[in-house]
mmCIF file with all atom_site columns, C-alpha atoms in Angstrom:
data_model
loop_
_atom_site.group_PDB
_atom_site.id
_atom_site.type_symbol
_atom_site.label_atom_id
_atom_site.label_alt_id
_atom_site.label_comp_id
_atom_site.label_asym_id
_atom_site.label_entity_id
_atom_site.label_seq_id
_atom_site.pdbx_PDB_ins_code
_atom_site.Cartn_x
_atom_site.Cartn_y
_atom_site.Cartn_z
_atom_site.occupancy
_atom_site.B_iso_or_equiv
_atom_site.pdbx_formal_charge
_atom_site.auth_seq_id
_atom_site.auth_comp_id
_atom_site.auth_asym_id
_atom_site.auth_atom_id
_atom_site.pdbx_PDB_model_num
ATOM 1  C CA . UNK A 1 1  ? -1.332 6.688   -13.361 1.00 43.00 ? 1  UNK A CA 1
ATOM 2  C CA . UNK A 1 2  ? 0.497  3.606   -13.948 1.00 50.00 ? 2  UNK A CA 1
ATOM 3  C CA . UNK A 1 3  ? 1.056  1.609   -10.599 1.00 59.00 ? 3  UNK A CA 1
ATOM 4  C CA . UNK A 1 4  ? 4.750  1.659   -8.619  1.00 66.00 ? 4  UNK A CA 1
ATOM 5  C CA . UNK A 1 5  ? 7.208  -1.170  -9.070  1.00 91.00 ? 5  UNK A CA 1
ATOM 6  C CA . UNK A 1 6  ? 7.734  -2.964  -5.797  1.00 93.00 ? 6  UNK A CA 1
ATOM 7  C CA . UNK A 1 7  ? 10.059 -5.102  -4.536  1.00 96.00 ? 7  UNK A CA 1
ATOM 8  C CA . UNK A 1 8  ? 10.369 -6.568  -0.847  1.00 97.00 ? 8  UNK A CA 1
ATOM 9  C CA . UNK A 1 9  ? 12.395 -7.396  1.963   1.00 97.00 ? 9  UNK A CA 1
ATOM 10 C CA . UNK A 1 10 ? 12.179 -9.738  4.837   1.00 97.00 ? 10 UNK A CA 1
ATOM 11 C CA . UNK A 1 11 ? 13.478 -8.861  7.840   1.00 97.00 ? 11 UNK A CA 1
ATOM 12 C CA . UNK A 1 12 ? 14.265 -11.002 11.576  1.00 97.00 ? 12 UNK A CA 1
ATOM 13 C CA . UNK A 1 13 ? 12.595 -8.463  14.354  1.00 96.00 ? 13 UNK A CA 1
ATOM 14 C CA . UNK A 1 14 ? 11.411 -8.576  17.327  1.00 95.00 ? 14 UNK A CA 1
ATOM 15 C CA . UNK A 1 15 ? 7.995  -9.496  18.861  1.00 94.00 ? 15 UNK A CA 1
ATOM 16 C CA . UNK A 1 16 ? 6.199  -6.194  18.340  1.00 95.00 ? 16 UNK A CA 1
ATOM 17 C CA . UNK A 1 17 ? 7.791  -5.748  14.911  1.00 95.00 ? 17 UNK A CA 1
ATOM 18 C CA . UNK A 1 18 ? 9.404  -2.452  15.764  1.00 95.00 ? 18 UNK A CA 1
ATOM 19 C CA . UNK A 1 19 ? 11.367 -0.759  12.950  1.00 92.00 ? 19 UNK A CA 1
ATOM 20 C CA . UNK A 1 20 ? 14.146 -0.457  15.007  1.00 94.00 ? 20 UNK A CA 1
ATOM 21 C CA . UNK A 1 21 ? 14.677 -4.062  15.373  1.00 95.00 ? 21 UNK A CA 1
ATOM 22 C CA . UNK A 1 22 ? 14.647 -4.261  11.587  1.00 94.00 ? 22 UNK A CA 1
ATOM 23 C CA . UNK A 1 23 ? 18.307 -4.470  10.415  1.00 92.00 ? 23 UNK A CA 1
ATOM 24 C CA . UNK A 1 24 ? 19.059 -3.372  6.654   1.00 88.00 ? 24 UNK A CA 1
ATOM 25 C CA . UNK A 1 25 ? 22.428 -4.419  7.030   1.00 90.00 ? 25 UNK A CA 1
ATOM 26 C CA . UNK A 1 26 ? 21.589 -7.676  8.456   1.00 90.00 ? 26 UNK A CA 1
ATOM 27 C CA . UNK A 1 27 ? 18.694 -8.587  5.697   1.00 91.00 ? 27 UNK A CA 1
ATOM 28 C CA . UNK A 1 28 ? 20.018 -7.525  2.529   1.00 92.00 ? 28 UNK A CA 1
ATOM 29 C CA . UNK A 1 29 ? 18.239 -9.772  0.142   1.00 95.00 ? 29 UNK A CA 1
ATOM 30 C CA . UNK A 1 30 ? 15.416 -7.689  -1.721  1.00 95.00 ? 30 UNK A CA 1
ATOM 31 C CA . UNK A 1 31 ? 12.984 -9.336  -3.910  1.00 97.00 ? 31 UNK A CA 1
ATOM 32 C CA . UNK A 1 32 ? 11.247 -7.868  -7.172  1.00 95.00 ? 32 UNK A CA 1
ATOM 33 C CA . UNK A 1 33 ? 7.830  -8.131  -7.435  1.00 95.00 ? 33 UNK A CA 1
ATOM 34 C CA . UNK A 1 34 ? 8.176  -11.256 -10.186 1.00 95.00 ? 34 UNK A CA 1
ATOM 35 C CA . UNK A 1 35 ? 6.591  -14.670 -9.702  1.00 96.00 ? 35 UNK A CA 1
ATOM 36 C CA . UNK A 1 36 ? 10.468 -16.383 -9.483  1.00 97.00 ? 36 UNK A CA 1
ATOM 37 C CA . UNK A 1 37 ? 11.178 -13.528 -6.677  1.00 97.00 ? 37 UNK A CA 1
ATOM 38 C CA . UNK A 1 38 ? 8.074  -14.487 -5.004  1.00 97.00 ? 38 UNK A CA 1
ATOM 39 C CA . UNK A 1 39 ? 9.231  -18.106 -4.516  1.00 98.00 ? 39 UNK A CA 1
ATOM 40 C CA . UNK A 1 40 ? 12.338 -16.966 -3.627  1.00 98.00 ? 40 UNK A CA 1
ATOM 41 C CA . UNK A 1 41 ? 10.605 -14.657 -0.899  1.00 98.00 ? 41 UNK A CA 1
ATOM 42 C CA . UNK A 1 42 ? 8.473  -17.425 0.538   1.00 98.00 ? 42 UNK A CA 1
ATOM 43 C CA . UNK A 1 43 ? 11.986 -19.994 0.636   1.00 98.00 ? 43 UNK A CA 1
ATOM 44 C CA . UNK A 1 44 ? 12.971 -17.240 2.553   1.00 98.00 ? 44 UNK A CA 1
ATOM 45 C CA . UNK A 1 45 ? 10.391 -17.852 4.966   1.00 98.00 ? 45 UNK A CA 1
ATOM 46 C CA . UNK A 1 46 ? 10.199 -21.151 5.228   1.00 98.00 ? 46 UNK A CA 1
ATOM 47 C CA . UNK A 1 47 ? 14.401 -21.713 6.218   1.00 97.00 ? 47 UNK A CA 1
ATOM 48 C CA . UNK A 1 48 ? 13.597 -19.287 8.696   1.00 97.00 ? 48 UNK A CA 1
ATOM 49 C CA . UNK A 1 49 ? 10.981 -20.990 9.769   1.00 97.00 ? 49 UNK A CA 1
ATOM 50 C CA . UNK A 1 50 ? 13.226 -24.094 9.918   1.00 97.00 ? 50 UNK A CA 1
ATOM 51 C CA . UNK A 1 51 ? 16.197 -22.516 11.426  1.00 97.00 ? 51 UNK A CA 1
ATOM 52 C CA . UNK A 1 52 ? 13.380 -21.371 14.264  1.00 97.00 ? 52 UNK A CA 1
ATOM 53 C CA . UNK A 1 53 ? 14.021 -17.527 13.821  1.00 96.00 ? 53 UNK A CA 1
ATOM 54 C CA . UNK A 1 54 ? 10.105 -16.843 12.958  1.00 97.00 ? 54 UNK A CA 1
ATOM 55 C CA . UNK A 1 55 ? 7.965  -18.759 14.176  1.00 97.00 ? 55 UNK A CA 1
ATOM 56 C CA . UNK A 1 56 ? 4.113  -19.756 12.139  1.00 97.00 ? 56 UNK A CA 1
ATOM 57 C CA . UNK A 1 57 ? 1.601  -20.965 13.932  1.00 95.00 ? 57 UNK A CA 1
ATOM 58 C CA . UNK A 1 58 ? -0.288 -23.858 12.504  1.00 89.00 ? 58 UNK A CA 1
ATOM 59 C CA . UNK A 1 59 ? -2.694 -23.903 10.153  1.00 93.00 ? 59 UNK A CA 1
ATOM 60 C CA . UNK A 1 60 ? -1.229 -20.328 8.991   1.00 97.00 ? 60 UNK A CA 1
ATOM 61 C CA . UNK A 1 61 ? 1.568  -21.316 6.590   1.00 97.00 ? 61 UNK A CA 1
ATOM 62 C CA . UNK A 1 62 ? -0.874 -22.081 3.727   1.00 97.00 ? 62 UNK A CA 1
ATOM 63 C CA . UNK A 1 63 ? -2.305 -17.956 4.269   1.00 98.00 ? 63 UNK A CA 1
ATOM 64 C CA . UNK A 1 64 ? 1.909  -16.919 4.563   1.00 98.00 ? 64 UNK A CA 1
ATOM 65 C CA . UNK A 1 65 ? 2.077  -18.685 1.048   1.00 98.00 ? 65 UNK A CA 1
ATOM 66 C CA . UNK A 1 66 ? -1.127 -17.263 -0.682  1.00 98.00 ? 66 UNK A CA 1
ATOM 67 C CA . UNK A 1 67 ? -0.233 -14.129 0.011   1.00 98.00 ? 67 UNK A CA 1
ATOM 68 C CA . UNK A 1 68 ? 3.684  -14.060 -1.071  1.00 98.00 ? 68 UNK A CA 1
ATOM 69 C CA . UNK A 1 69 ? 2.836  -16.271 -4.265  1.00 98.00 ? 69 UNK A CA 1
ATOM 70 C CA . UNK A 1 70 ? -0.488 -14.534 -5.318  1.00 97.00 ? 70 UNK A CA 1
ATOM 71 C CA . UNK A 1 71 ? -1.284 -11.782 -3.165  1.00 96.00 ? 71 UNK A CA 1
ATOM 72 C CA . UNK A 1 72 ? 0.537  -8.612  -1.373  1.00 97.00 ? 72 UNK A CA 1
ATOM 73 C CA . UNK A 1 73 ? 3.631  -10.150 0.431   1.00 98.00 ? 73 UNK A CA 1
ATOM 74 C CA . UNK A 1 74 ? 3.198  -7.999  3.450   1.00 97.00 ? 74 UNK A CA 1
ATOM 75 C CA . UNK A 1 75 ? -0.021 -9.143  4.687   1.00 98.00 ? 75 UNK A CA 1
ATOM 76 C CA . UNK A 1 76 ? 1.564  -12.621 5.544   1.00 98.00 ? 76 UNK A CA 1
ATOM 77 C CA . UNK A 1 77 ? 3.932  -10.426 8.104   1.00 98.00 ? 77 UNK A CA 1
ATOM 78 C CA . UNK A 1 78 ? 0.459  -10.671 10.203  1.00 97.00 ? 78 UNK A CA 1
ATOM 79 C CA . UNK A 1 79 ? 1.086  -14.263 10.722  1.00 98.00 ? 79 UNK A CA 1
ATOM 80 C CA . UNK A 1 80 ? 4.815  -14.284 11.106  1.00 98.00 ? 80 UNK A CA 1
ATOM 81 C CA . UNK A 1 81 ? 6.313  -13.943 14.627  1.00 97.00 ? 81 UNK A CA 1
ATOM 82 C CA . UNK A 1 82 ? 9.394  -12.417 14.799  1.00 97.00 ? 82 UNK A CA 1
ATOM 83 C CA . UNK A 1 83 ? 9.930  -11.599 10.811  1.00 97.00 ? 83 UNK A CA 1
ATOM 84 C CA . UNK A 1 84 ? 8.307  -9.248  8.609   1.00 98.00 ? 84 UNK A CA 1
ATOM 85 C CA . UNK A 1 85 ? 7.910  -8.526  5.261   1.00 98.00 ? 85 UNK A CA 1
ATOM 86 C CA . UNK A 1 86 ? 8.624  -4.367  4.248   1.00 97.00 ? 86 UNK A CA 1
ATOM 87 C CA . UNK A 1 87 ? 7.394  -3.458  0.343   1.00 96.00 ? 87 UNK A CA 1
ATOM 88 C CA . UNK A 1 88 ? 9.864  -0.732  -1.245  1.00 93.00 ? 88 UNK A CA 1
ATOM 89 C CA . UNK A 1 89 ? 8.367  1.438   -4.107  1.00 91.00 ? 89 UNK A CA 1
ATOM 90 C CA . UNK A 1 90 ? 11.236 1.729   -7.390  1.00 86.00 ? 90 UNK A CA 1
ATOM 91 C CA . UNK A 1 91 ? 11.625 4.228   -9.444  1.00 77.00 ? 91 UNK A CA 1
#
């Protein structure tokens, strides 16, 4: 069976990265699961990161990018505070 297509979202949450802090309506950018997208995803990251609505802490950046560029997105949500990244499965 052929794998799902995936795309992703990041969302702004809060500290214990509760689903109901995690506003659709106010993160609307999704991201396919294509290298471009994948930059796209981690720019994401890093002008929230500069805007100081996630927070990274040091030394953990360079594991946020590995996995967004070349691994599975949402295992860099683990070292994000305050953001996370969702996958959605397409059709």
């Amino acid at each position: 069976m052929k794998d799902p297509k995936r795309a992703f979202v990041f969302f702004n949450c809060d500290e214990k990265k509760s689903r109901q802090s995690m506003n659709i309506f106010f993160n609307t950018e999704i991201y396919r699961d294509l290298k471009v997208a994948r930059k796209a995803l981690l720019a994401k990251v890093e002008d929230e990161l500069a805007a100081g609505r996630v927070q990274v802490a040091d030394g953990d950046m360079a594991k946020v990018e590995a996995a967004i560029l070349s691994g599975d997105p949402t295992e860099a949500t683990a070292y994000i505070q305050y953001g996370a990244i969702e996958a959605l499965h397409l059709n």
